[in-house]
Amino acid sequence: MGNVLEIDRITKRFPGVVANDAVSLDVEAGEIHALVGENGSGKSTLMNIVYGLYQADSGEIRLNGERVEIDDPRDAINLGLGMVFQHFMLVDTLTVAENVILRAEPQKFRFVDYRKAEQEVARLADAYGLRIDPRAKVADISVGQEQRVEILKALYRRAKVLILDEPTAVLTPQETEELFQVMRNLREQGTTIVFITHKIKEVLAISDRVSVLRRGKLVGTRSTAETGHKELAEMMVGREVLLRVEKEPAKPGAPVAEISGLYVDDQRGTAAVKDVSLKIRQGEVVGIAGVEGNGQQELVEAITGLTTARTGKVLLHGEPIQHLGPMRIKRKGISYIPEDRHKRGLILDYNVADNLILGLHTQPPFVEHRLFRSERHIAEHARKLVEEYDIRPPNPELLMYTLSGGNQQKAIVAREFSRRPEFLICSQPTRGLDIGAIEFIHREIIRQRDRGTAILLVSAELDEILSLSDTIAVMYDGKIVAVLPAQEADERRLGYLMLGGDPHLPEGDAERGVTAT
Amino acid sequence: MWWEYVVYFVNATVLAAALRMATPLIFASMGGILSERSGIINIGLEGMMLTGAFMGMLVTFYTANPWVGLIGALLSGGVVGLVHAVATVRYKVDQVVSGTAINIFAGGFTVFMLRTVFDVAGTSPAVERIPTVAVPLLRRIPFIGDILGHQNPVVYLALILVVAVHLFLFHTVWGLRLRAVGEHPRAADTVGINVFRARYLAVIASGALAGLGGAYLSIAHLSRFGDGMTAGRGFIALAAMIFGKWTPFGALGASILFGFADAVQMRLQEVGIPRHFVLMLPYILTMVALAGFIGRATPPKSIGKPYEKE
């Protein structure tokens, strides 16, 4: 089969940066072509050009050998291109079917033919194994289902080439597996897929070929079967990468935080955390593994004082802290890397320097004469952290939203870690970050551990849990269903427990245990 | 006993009056729905109504045909809508500021024109008005006939409009696209809907409908224009729109409720309750309705935010 899409020497400049530098790339008909690179390497920009959202400064795009001009997404759709964005382009208040048919509505005299629309959407969904109810409101469906709606939108518009921009970033491991199955179905039925990601594991799992971008340039294209984790990581980062975190065995000391019999309600008033007891000692990382939405977030929010537990105790050095409220809990020596950095950890409209003192801003040395900001200390603090934690660009005056996700996260890590906390809570600390930033943050977490901090790590990434934790607790349906030393855990065993498997069954019986329950 | 009081306030006569008082609110709130469903706040409804009331009277004065006056009101309201659209869609002026400016401008403009054209202050000369009609069969139905059977044609037009706007919004392709634009303009844009055009048309239509609502006051309900004769009805229409959760039938119900308060107010004056207290009734009801319900009503998501292409 020939090339369906040829990208020929595409160059795109933004003020101050070359996002794509003469990138050439061929996508064969019927393949799943992975496009990988770190954040900011230009992979999304390149595909936005193909989809007509940006115009290239030079270079050309050929579809089925013919040169095409794509001025806006409408042209792209007409040419048989479809794109699923990282941020979904769905209208919450409309139904699944309405979103799919929008601007290509089946109609009778300009009246929408809803029956036909729903039938057509159901038929398409069926054909590709995308389980979805056409009549459901988008506001009521899960993120994974929203993604299916986006894919349906493209298929409904007869997309022959489907571009998926970091589709797995928002999915749970189970949803990712389902997506991969859908991608295989699509390939079988002749759709070509360009799959943007920065997770090498996924590239290896699903793609036929892979192209790597780094700083706007194509590093190379490989057949997936002929490459491996190590080569791809090096191509992406441009140097050798430590795939596993190097660390000494932990030397746990006295208990720092003790949680006992904790019950926490979620927003609807039903118990999200049920009878959780945990002990976190000096110099150890306790990892909480679990599919998202099994009470992890509520647990963390109760410990940090953001919500109030129904019953149970949280003790820090033997003293109860729940009644203190977030600010005073923080002052007791607890640091918190929140799950959602935009909502909780940062004020995006403030500059970097001010973000670096959030939560410390009422305390000396950042306050003078009890009332005034000490600009000198704030600036000095910022300069020091920006350098030490390699926050780029290294300018504390920049507004936070202008920084990349990785650097925003580094700023939170810098602020929280530099306080030398006694108890550190990290919730999804590397979500959405690229390899370089992940490596950095992992190293910092281990460094904190080694200087004696007690660490609670919550993550949906099993790799992260396995490589950082000394003790692993598995959370399922609000309960800690198993606590095991890291050496005794592996991905299979954790995956089994995370889905509600019986912890008392021996490993060999695990599979049967799942089907039995 | 108490039953007599109820009948005194709730009877076919009062309900017919309620419908008459509701009519300008219905027009303006339908206009509000179109504009806000596209993502543009239209706080200028009041000014658009006032302009329509004046221009409807003016055109009727020169043509001696109130139906032509109605068209004049429609067009002039549309022009004011266009001004709001240019300001908010093209120049991305804050939508509340633009609407407020329109209200202030319309107040001054109509007073000024009244002086310039007629050399009078306060009230225009009397003009032709659209007479009420009796609908042959409808008026014979007991009770309902007493409410609906004998009304101004413009009242019927308002009721038809509600059905039309409902069908437009929820059953036509344009309505579907308009709602998408108001909720998530970027999503609409990526499937090829022209966000700017949709908003322009919606806001112009919004002004045109508000203009009709104003003209109902000056050339159907009454037969002259008076300074500030809309008396906050544009704002009450906004309240009706919110109260009705941005749906045509919801807004119709809310408009009738407010119209009812207005009608009861007239009755209460007969009973001898001080006039100024009674006059507050529709406005108090508006505030109570908004305070009690606004928390549960969700406006279109993109409302107030100008759209910019990437």
PDB file of N, CA, C and O in Angstrom, chain A residues 48 51 53-54 72-74 77 85 88-94 98-99 101-107 109-114 153 157, chain B residues 37 167-174 176-194 299-301 309-310:
ATOM      1  N   ASN A  48      -1.780  19.982  13.848  1.00  0.00           N
ATOM      2  CA  ASN A  48      -2.698  21.105  13.684  1.00  0.00           C
ATOM      3  C   ASN A  48      -2.549  21.743  12.307  1.00  0.00           C
ATOM      4  O   ASN A  48      -3.512  22.271  11.752  1.00  0.00           O
ATOM      5  N   TYR A  51      -4.360  19.552   9.936  1.00  0.00           N
ATOM      6  CA  TYR A  51      -5.805  19.692  10.094  1.00  0.00           C
ATOM      7  C   TYR A  51      -6.299  21.104   9.747  1.00  0.00           C
ATOM      8  O   TYR A  51      -7.474  21.391   9.837  1.00  0.00           O
ATOM      9  N   LEU A  53      -5.624  24.034  11.232  1.00  0.00           N
ATOM     10  CA  LEU A  53      -5.771  25.034  12.291  1.00  0.00           C
ATOM     11  C   LEU A  53      -4.646  26.065  12.238  1.00  0.00           C
ATOM     12  O   LEU A  53      -4.840  27.217  12.595  1.00  0.00           O
ATOM     13  N   TYR A  54      -3.479  25.608  11.827  1.00  0.00           N
ATOM     14  CA  TYR A  54      -2.376  26.538  11.590  1.00  0.00           C
ATOM     15  C   TYR A  54      -1.980  26.445  10.124  1.00  0.00           C
ATOM     16  O   TYR A  54      -2.207  25.427   9.484  1.00  0.00           O
ATOM     17  N   ASP A  72      -8.561  25.574   6.561  1.00  0.00           N
ATOM     18  CA  ASP A  72      -9.216  25.480   7.861  1.00  0.00           C
ATOM     19  C   ASP A  72      -9.755  24.060   8.033  1.00  0.00           C
ATOM     20  O   ASP A  72      -9.736  23.267   7.087  1.00  0.00           O
ATOM     21  N   PRO A  73     -10.222  23.736   9.234  1.00  0.00           N
ATOM     22  CA  PRO A  73     -10.662  22.366   9.491  1.00  0.00           C
ATOM     23  C   PRO A  73     -11.726  21.887   8.509  1.00  0.00           C
ATOM     24  O   PRO A  73     -11.807  20.708   8.226  1.00  0.00           O
ATOM     25  N   ARG A  74     -12.498  22.817   7.976  1.00  0.00           N
ATOM     26  CA  ARG A  74     -13.531  22.403   7.045  1.00  0.00           C
ATOM     27  C   ARG A  74     -12.917  21.727   5.811  1.00  0.00           C
ATOM     28  O   ARG A  74     -13.395  20.710   5.337  1.00  0.00           O
ATOM     29  N   ILE A  77     -11.767  18.277   6.794  1.00  0.00           N
ATOM     30  CA  ILE A  77     -12.873  17.320   6.884  1.00  0.00           C
ATOM     31  C   ILE A  77     -13.284  16.872   5.486  1.00  0.00           C
ATOM     32  O   ILE A  77     -13.449  15.691   5.217  1.00  0.00           O
ATOM     33  N   PHE A  85      -9.036  16.059  19.407  1.00  0.00           N
ATOM     34  CA  PHE A  85      -8.136  16.923  20.156  1.00  0.00           C
ATOM     35  C   PHE A  85      -7.973  16.442  21.587  1.00  0.00           C
ATOM     36  O   PHE A  85      -8.777  15.685  22.111  1.00  0.00           O
ATOM     37  N   PHE A  88     -11.451  18.056  24.419  1.00  0.00           N
ATOM     38  CA  PHE A  88     -12.532  17.655  23.541  1.00  0.00           C
ATOM     39  C   PHE A  88     -13.316  18.854  23.071  1.00  0.00           C
ATOM     40  O   PHE A  88     -13.514  19.819  23.778  1.00  0.00           O
ATOM     41  N   MET A  89     -13.786  18.750  21.837  1.00  0.00           N
ATOM     42  CA  MET A  89     -14.579  19.808  21.240  1.00  0.00           C
ATOM     43  C   MET A  89     -16.029  19.354  21.224  1.00  0.00           C
ATOM     44  O   MET A  89     -16.593  19.103  20.176  1.00  0.00           O
ATOM     45  N   LEU A  90     -16.586  19.174  22.406  1.00  0.00           N
ATOM     46  CA  LEU A  90     -17.953  18.681  22.486  1.00  0.00           C
ATOM     47  C   LEU A  90     -18.836  19.675  23.222  1.00  0.00           C
ATOM     48  O   LEU A  90     -18.366  20.379  24.118  1.00  0.00           O
ATOM     49  N   VAL A  91     -20.089  19.713  22.828  1.00  0.00           N
ATOM     50  CA  VAL A  91     -21.038  20.601  23.477  1.00  0.00           C
ATOM     51  C   VAL A  91     -21.770  19.787  24.559  1.00  0.00           C
ATOM     52  O   VAL A  91     -22.535  18.878  24.254  1.00  0.00           O
ATOM     53  N   ASP A  92     -21.468  20.132  25.799  1.00  0.00           N
ATOM     54  CA  ASP A  92     -21.992  19.402  26.963  1.00  0.00           C
ATOM     55  C   ASP A  92     -23.496  19.232  26.998  1.00  0.00           C
ATOM     56  O   ASP A  92     -24.006  18.211  27.428  1.00  0.00           O
ATOM     57  N   THR A  93     -24.211  20.299  26.605  1.00  0.00           N
ATOM     58  CA  THR A  93     -25.656  20.292  26.792  1.00  0.00           C
ATOM     59  C   THR A  93     -26.369  19.544  25.672  1.00  0.00           C
ATOM     60  O   THR A  93     -27.569  19.308  25.768  1.00  0.00           O
ATOM     61  N   LEU A  94     -25.641  19.190  24.634  1.00  0.00           N
ATOM     62  CA  LEU A  94     -26.263  18.443  23.544  1.00  0.00           C
ATOM     63  C   LEU A  94     -26.057  16.946  23.756  1.00  0.00           C
ATOM     64  O   LEU A  94     -25.197  16.530  24.533  1.00  0.00           O
ATOM     65  N   GLU A  98     -26.400  14.526  18.685  1.00  0.00           N
ATOM     66  CA  GLU A  98     -26.359  15.911  18.198  1.00  0.00           C
ATOM     67  C   GLU A  98     -24.929  16.381  17.974  1.00  0.00           C
ATOM     68  O   GLU A  98     -24.614  17.064  17.003  1.00  0.00           O
ATOM     69  N   ASN A  99     -24.041  15.995  18.897  1.00  0.00           N
ATOM     70  CA  ASN A  99     -22.646  16.370  18.725  1.00  0.00           C
ATOM     71  C   ASN A  99     -22.035  15.731  17.490  1.00  0.00           C
ATOM     72  O   ASN A  99     -21.245  16.350  16.789  1.00  0.00           O
ATOM     73  N   ILE A 101     -23.534  14.755  14.696  1.00  0.00           N
ATOM     74  CA  ILE A 101     -24.053  15.202  13.401  1.00  0.00           C
ATOM     75  C   ILE A 101     -23.871  16.690  13.148  1.00  0.00           C
ATOM     76  O   ILE A 101     -24.111  17.163  12.041  1.00  0.00           O
ATOM     77  N   LEU A 102     -23.470  17.437  14.162  1.00  0.00           N
ATOM     78  CA  LEU A 102     -23.426  18.900  14.063  1.00  0.00           C
ATOM     79  C   LEU A 102     -22.803  19.376  12.747  1.00  0.00           C
ATOM     80  O   LEU A 102     -21.697  19.016  12.399  1.00  0.00           O
ATOM     81  N   ARG A 103     -23.537  20.183  12.059  1.00  0.00           N
ATOM     82  CA  ARG A 103     -23.204  20.756  10.752  1.00  0.00           C
ATOM     83  C   ARG A 103     -23.158  19.745   9.605  1.00  0.00           C
ATOM     84  O   ARG A 103     -22.776  20.059   8.483  1.00  0.00           O
ATOM     85  N   ALA A 104     -23.562  18.523   9.871  1.00  0.00           N
ATOM     86  CA  ALA A 104     -23.704  17.558   8.784  1.00  0.00           C
ATOM     87  C   ALA A 104     -24.969  16.782   9.111  1.00  0.00           C
ATOM     88  O   ALA A 104     -25.003  15.558   9.049  1.00  0.00           O
ATOM     89  N   GLU A 105     -26.024  17.518   9.490  1.00  0.00           N
ATOM     90  CA  GLU A 105     -27.222  16.911  10.037  1.00  0.00           C
ATOM     91  C   GLU A 105     -28.042  16.231   8.952  1.00  0.00           C
ATOM     92  O   GLU A 105     -28.246  16.814   7.887  1.00  0.00           O
ATOM     93  N   PRO A 106     -28.556  15.036   9.230  1.00  0.00           N
ATOM     94  CA  PRO A 106     -29.582  14.493   8.344  1.00  0.00           C
ATOM     95  C   PRO A 106     -30.815  15.375   8.517  1.00  0.00           C
ATOM     96  O   PRO A 106     -31.182  15.696   9.645  1.00  0.00           O
ATOM     97  N   GLN A 107     -31.443  15.794   7.442  1.00  0.00           N
ATOM     98  CA  GLN A 107     -32.523  16.769   7.610  1.00  0.00           C
ATOM     99  C   GLN A 107     -33.657  16.576   6.622  1.00  0.00           C
ATOM    100  O   GLN A 107     -33.497  15.979   5.563  1.00  0.00           O
ATOM    101  N   PHE A 109     -36.339  19.268   5.085  1.00  0.00           N
ATOM    102  CA  PHE A 109     -36.703  20.685   5.005  1.00  0.00           C
ATOM    103  C   PHE A 109     -36.068  21.502   6.123  1.00  0.00           C
ATOM    104  O   PHE A 109     -36.741  22.275   6.797  1.00  0.00           O
ATOM    105  N   ARG A 110     -34.793  21.304   6.334  1.00  0.00           N
ATOM    106  CA  ARG A 110     -34.051  22.078   7.340  1.00  0.00           C
ATOM    107  C   ARG A 110     -34.426  21.723   8.780  1.00  0.00           C
ATOM    108  O   ARG A 110     -33.979  22.354   9.715  1.00  0.00           O
ATOM    109  N   PHE A 111     -35.310  20.741   8.941  1.00  0.00           N
ATOM    110  CA  PHE A 111     -35.573  20.242  10.281  1.00  0.00           C
ATOM    111  C   PHE A 111     -34.682  19.027  10.512  1.00  0.00           C
ATOM    112  O   PHE A 111     -34.537  18.193   9.621  1.00  0.00           O
ATOM    113  N   VAL A 112     -34.073  18.952  11.700  1.00  0.00           N
ATOM    114  CA  VAL A 112     -33.161  17.848  11.973  1.00  0.00           C
ATOM    115  C   VAL A 112     -33.949  16.543  12.064  1.00  0.00           C
ATOM    116  O   VAL A 112     -34.953  16.475  12.767  1.00  0.00           O
ATOM    117  N   ASP A 113     -33.488  15.535  11.349  1.00  0.00           N
ATOM    118  CA  ASP A 113     -34.127  14.226  11.418  1.00  0.00           C
ATOM    119  C   ASP A 113     -33.451  13.417  12.527  1.00  0.00           C
ATOM    120  O   ASP A 113     -32.486  12.691  12.299  1.00  0.00           O
ATOM    121  N   TYR A 114     -33.987  13.595  13.730  1.00  0.00           N
ATOM    122  CA  TYR A 114     -33.305  12.999  14.887  1.00  0.00           C
ATOM    123  C   TYR A 114     -33.295  11.480  14.853  1.00  0.00           C
ATOM    124  O   TYR A 114     -32.363  10.845  15.303  1.00  0.00           O
ATOM    125  N   LYS A 153     -17.506  11.397  15.670  1.00  0.00           N
ATOM    126  CA  LYS A 153     -17.655  12.621  14.884  1.00  0.00           C
ATOM    127  C   LYS A 153     -16.814  12.541  13.611  1.00  0.00           C
ATOM    128  O   LYS A 153     -17.273  12.870  12.528  1.00  0.00           O
ATOM    129  N   ARG A 157     -18.056  11.853   9.564  1.00  0.00           N
ATOM    130  CA  ARG A 157     -17.660  12.733   8.460  1.00  0.00           C
ATOM    131  C   ARG A 157     -16.759  12.023   7.474  1.00  0.00           C
ATOM    132  O   ARG A 157     -16.019  12.644   6.729  1.00  0.00           O
TER     133      ARG A 157
ATOM    134  N   ARG B  37     -28.574  32.496  23.598  1.00  0.00           N
ATOM    135  CA  ARG B  37     -28.272  31.147  23.121  1.00  0.00           C
ATOM    136  C   ARG B  37     -27.074  31.149  22.178  1.00  0.00           C
ATOM    137  O   ARG B  37     -26.433  30.140  21.973  1.00  0.00           O
ATOM    138  N   LEU B 167     -39.550  25.799  17.781  1.00  0.00           N
ATOM    139  CA  LEU B 167     -39.248  24.899  16.664  1.00  0.00           C
ATOM    140  C   LEU B 167     -37.877  25.208  16.088  1.00  0.00           C
ATOM    141  O   LEU B 167     -37.083  24.315  15.795  1.00  0.00           O
ATOM    142  N   PHE B 168     -37.614  26.501  15.936  1.00  0.00           N
ATOM    143  CA  PHE B 168     -36.327  26.918  15.386  1.00  0.00           C
ATOM    144  C   PHE B 168     -35.172  26.383  16.231  1.00  0.00           C
ATOM    145  O   PHE B 168     -34.253  25.739  15.730  1.00  0.00           O
ATOM    146  N   LEU B 169     -35.238  26.616  17.539  1.00  0.00           N
ATOM    147  CA  LEU B 169     -34.115  26.260  18.410  1.00  0.00           C
ATOM    148  C   LEU B 169     -33.905  24.758  18.530  1.00  0.00           C
ATOM    149  O   LEU B 169     -32.781  24.272  18.516  1.00  0.00           O
ATOM    150  N   PHE B 170     -35.012  24.029  18.664  1.00  0.00           N
ATOM    151  CA  PHE B 170     -34.860  22.623  19.045  1.00  0.00           C
ATOM    152  C   PHE B 170     -35.144  21.632  17.930  1.00  0.00           C
ATOM    153  O   PHE B 170     -35.005  20.436  18.123  1.00  0.00           O
ATOM    154  N   HIS B 171     -35.572  22.135  16.770  1.00  0.00           N
ATOM    155  CA  HIS B 171     -35.866  21.178  15.717  1.00  0.00           C
ATOM    156  C   HIS B 171     -35.202  21.474  14.385  1.00  0.00           C
ATOM    157  O   HIS B 171     -35.192  20.617  13.512  1.00  0.00           O
ATOM    158  N   THR B 172     -34.687  22.689  14.196  1.00  0.00           N
ATOM    159  CA  THR B 172     -34.058  22.949  12.905  1.00  0.00           C
ATOM    160  C   THR B 172     -32.538  22.839  13.030  1.00  0.00           C
ATOM    161  O   THR B 172     -31.981  22.892  14.119  1.00  0.00           O
ATOM    162  N   VAL B 173     -31.896  22.679  11.879  1.00  0.00           N
ATOM    163  CA  VAL B 173     -30.431  22.588  11.876  1.00  0.00           C
ATOM    164  C   VAL B 173     -29.817  23.903  12.337  1.00  0.00           C
ATOM    165  O   VAL B 173     -28.817  23.908  13.036  1.00  0.00           O
ATOM    166  N   TRP B 174     -30.454  25.013  11.974  1.00  0.00           N
ATOM    167  CA  TRP B 174     -29.897  26.311  12.407  1.00  0.00           C
ATOM    168  C   TRP B 174     -29.942  26.445  13.917  1.00  0.00           C
ATOM    169  O   TRP B 174     -29.019  26.974  14.527  1.00  0.00           O
ATOM    170  N   LEU B 176     -29.920  24.050  16.153  1.00  0.00           N
ATOM    171  CA  LEU B 176     -28.903  23.169  16.731  1.00  0.00           C
ATOM    172  C   LEU B 176     -27.534  23.840  16.669  1.00  0.00           C
ATOM    173  O   LEU B 176     -26.784  23.863  17.641  1.00  0.00           O
ATOM    174  N   ARG B 177     -27.246  24.432  15.512  1.00  0.00           N
ATOM    175  CA  ARG B 177     -25.937  25.081  15.350  1.00  0.00           C
ATOM    176  C   ARG B 177     -25.818  26.302  16.258  1.00  0.00           C
ATOM    177  O   ARG B 177     -24.767  26.551  16.843  1.00  0.00           O
ATOM    178  N   LEU B 178     -26.923  27.054  16.367  1.00  0.00           N
ATOM    179  CA  LEU B 178     -26.891  28.244  17.221  1.00  0.00           C
ATOM    180  C   LEU B 178     -26.611  27.855  18.672  1.00  0.00           C
ATOM    181  O   LEU B 178     -25.798  28.471  19.361  1.00  0.00           O
ATOM    182  N   ARG B 179     -27.256  26.795  19.132  1.00  0.00           N
ATOM    183  CA  ARG B 179     -27.021  26.363  20.510  1.00  0.00           C
ATOM    184  C   ARG B 179     -25.585  25.910  20.696  1.00  0.00           C
ATOM    185  O   ARG B 179     -24.966  26.174  21.729  1.00  0.00           O
ATOM    186  N   ALA B 180     -25.041  25.252  19.693  1.00  0.00           N
ATOM    187  CA  ALA B 180     -23.644  24.812  19.786  1.00  0.00           C
ATOM    188  C   ALA B 180     -22.712  26.018  19.885  1.00  0.00           C
ATOM    189  O   ALA B 180     -21.767  26.030  20.679  1.00  0.00           O
ATOM    190  N   VAL B 181     -23.017  27.044  19.089  1.00  0.00           N
ATOM    191  CA  VAL B 181     -22.198  28.260  19.112  1.00  0.00           C
ATOM    192  C   VAL B 181     -22.215  28.899  20.503  1.00  0.00           C
ATOM    193  O   VAL B 181     -21.189  29.328  21.024  1.00  0.00           O
ATOM    194  N   GLY B 182     -23.374  28.923  21.122  1.00  0.00           N
ATOM    195  CA  GLY B 182     -23.488  29.563  22.429  1.00  0.00           C
ATOM    196  C   GLY B 182     -22.840  28.763  23.536  1.00  0.00           C
ATOM    197  O   GLY B 182     -22.389  29.309  24.529  1.00  0.00           O
ATOM    198  N   GLU B 183     -22.798  27.464  23.376  1.00  0.00           N
ATOM    199  CA  GLU B 183     -22.229  26.624  24.420  1.00  0.00           C
ATOM    200  C   GLU B 183     -20.724  26.481  24.267  1.00  0.00           C
ATOM    201  O   GLU B 183     -19.981  26.518  25.240  1.00  0.00           O
ATOM    202  N   HIS B 184     -20.286  26.233  23.066  1.00  0.00           N
ATOM    203  CA  HIS B 184     -18.883  25.896  22.855  1.00  0.00           C
ATOM    204  C   HIS B 184     -18.473  26.344  21.452  1.00  0.00           C
ATOM    205  O   HIS B 184     -18.422  25.544  20.526  1.00  0.00           O
ATOM    206  N   PRO B 185     -18.209  27.654  21.313  1.00  0.00           N
ATOM    207  CA  PRO B 185     -17.948  28.193  19.979  1.00  0.00           C
ATOM    208  C   PRO B 185     -16.773  27.509  19.260  1.00  0.00           C
ATOM    209  O   PRO B 185     -16.825  27.324  18.054  1.00  0.00           O
ATOM    210  N   ARG B 186     -15.766  27.128  20.012  1.00  0.00           N
ATOM    211  CA  ARG B 186     -14.620  26.518  19.336  1.00  0.00           C
ATOM    212  C   ARG B 186     -15.028  25.168  18.730  1.00  0.00           C
ATOM    213  O   ARG B 186     -14.626  24.843  17.616  1.00  0.00           O
ATOM    214  N   ALA B 187     -15.836  24.414  19.468  1.00  0.00           N
ATOM    215  CA  ALA B 187     -16.312  23.133  18.935  1.00  0.00           C
ATOM    216  C   ALA B 187     -17.112  23.369  17.664  1.00  0.00           C
ATOM    217  O   ALA B 187     -16.970  22.649  16.676  1.00  0.00           O
ATOM    218  N   ALA B 188     -17.956  24.395  17.697  1.00  0.00           N
ATOM    219  CA  ALA B 188     -18.750  24.716  16.513  1.00  0.00           C
ATOM    220  C   ALA B 188     -17.832  25.095  15.358  1.00  0.00           C
ATOM    221  O   ALA B 188     -18.021  24.663  14.227  1.00  0.00           O
ATOM    222  N   ASP B 189     -16.829  25.881  15.653  1.00  0.00           N
ATOM    223  CA  ASP B 189     -15.889  26.331  14.630  1.00  0.00           C
ATOM    224  C   ASP B 189     -15.161  25.151  13.987  1.00  0.00           C
ATOM    225  O   ASP B 189     -15.012  25.089  12.767  1.00  0.00           O
ATOM    226  N   THR B 190     -14.732  24.198  14.812  1.00  0.00           N
ATOM    227  CA  THR B 190     -13.943  23.090  14.246  1.00  0.00           C
ATOM    228  C   THR B 190     -14.765  22.191  13.322  1.00  0.00           C
ATOM    229  O   THR B 190     -14.187  21.460  12.539  1.00  0.00           O
ATOM    230  N   VAL B 191     -16.105  22.224  13.438  1.00  0.00           N
ATOM    231  CA  VAL B 191     -16.869  21.459  12.459  1.00  0.00           C
ATOM    232  C   VAL B 191     -17.341  22.356  11.310  1.00  0.00           C
ATOM    233  O   VAL B 191     -18.097  21.926  10.457  1.00  0.00           O
ATOM    234  N   GLY B 192     -16.874  23.597  11.311  1.00  0.00           N
ATOM    235  CA  GLY B 192     -17.116  24.456  10.163  1.00  0.00           C
ATOM    236  C   GLY B 192     -18.293  25.409  10.283  1.00  0.00           C
ATOM    237  O   GLY B 192     -18.740  25.956   9.289  1.00  0.00           O
ATOM    238  N   ILE B 193     -18.793  25.605  11.487  1.00  0.00           N
ATOM    239  CA  ILE B 193     -19.878  26.579  11.655  1.00  0.00           C
ATOM    240  C   ILE B 193     -19.257  27.971  11.793  1.00  0.00           C
ATOM    241  O   ILE B 193     -18.273  28.143  12.523  1.00  0.00           O
ATOM    242  N   ASN B 194     -19.821  28.941  11.101  1.00  0.00           N
ATOM    243  CA  ASN B 194     -19.305  30.302  11.182  1.00  0.00           C
ATOM    244  C   ASN B 194     -19.865  30.971  12.442  1.00  0.00           C
ATOM    245  O   ASN B 194     -21.001  31.426  12.474  1.00  0.00           O
ATOM    246  N   PRO B 299     -26.958  29.330  32.395  1.00  0.00           N
ATOM    247  CA  PRO B 299     -26.944  30.026  31.110  1.00  0.00           C
ATOM    248  C   PRO B 299     -26.051  29.283  30.105  1.00  0.00           C
ATOM    249  O   PRO B 299     -25.239  28.460  30.506  1.00  0.00           O
ATOM    250  N   PRO B 300     -26.216  29.577  28.813  1.00  0.00           N
ATOM    251  CA  PRO B 300     -25.289  29.031  27.815  1.00  0.00           C
ATOM    252  C   PRO B 300     -23.855  29.305  28.244  1.00  0.00           C
ATOM    253  O   PRO B 300     -23.550  30.373  28.764  1.00  0.00           O
ATOM    254  N   LYS B 301     -22.977  28.333  28.028  1.00  0.00           N
ATOM    255  CA  LYS B 301     -21.678  28.383  28.680  1.00  0.00           C
ATOM    256  C   LYS B 301     -20.743  29.493  28.186  1.00  0.00           C
ATOM    257  O   LYS B 301     -19.965  30.022  28.957  1.00  0.00           O
ATOM    258  N   LYS B 309     -10.661  33.538  17.064  1.00  0.00           N
ATOM    259  CA  LYS B 309     -10.086  32.402  16.342  1.00  0.00           C
ATOM    260  C   LYS B 309      -8.651  32.235  16.793  1.00  0.00           C
ATOM    261  O   LYS B 309      -8.003  33.180  17.190  1.00  0.00           O
ATOM    262  N   GLU B 310      -8.155  30.999  16.701  1.00  0.00           N
ATOM    263  CA  GLU B 310      -6.773  30.746  17.123  1.00  0.00           C
ATOM    264  C   GLU B 310      -5.802  31.334  16.112  1.00  0.00           C
ATOM    265  O   GLU B 310      -6.067  31.350  14.930  1.00  0.00           O
TER     266      GLU B 310
END
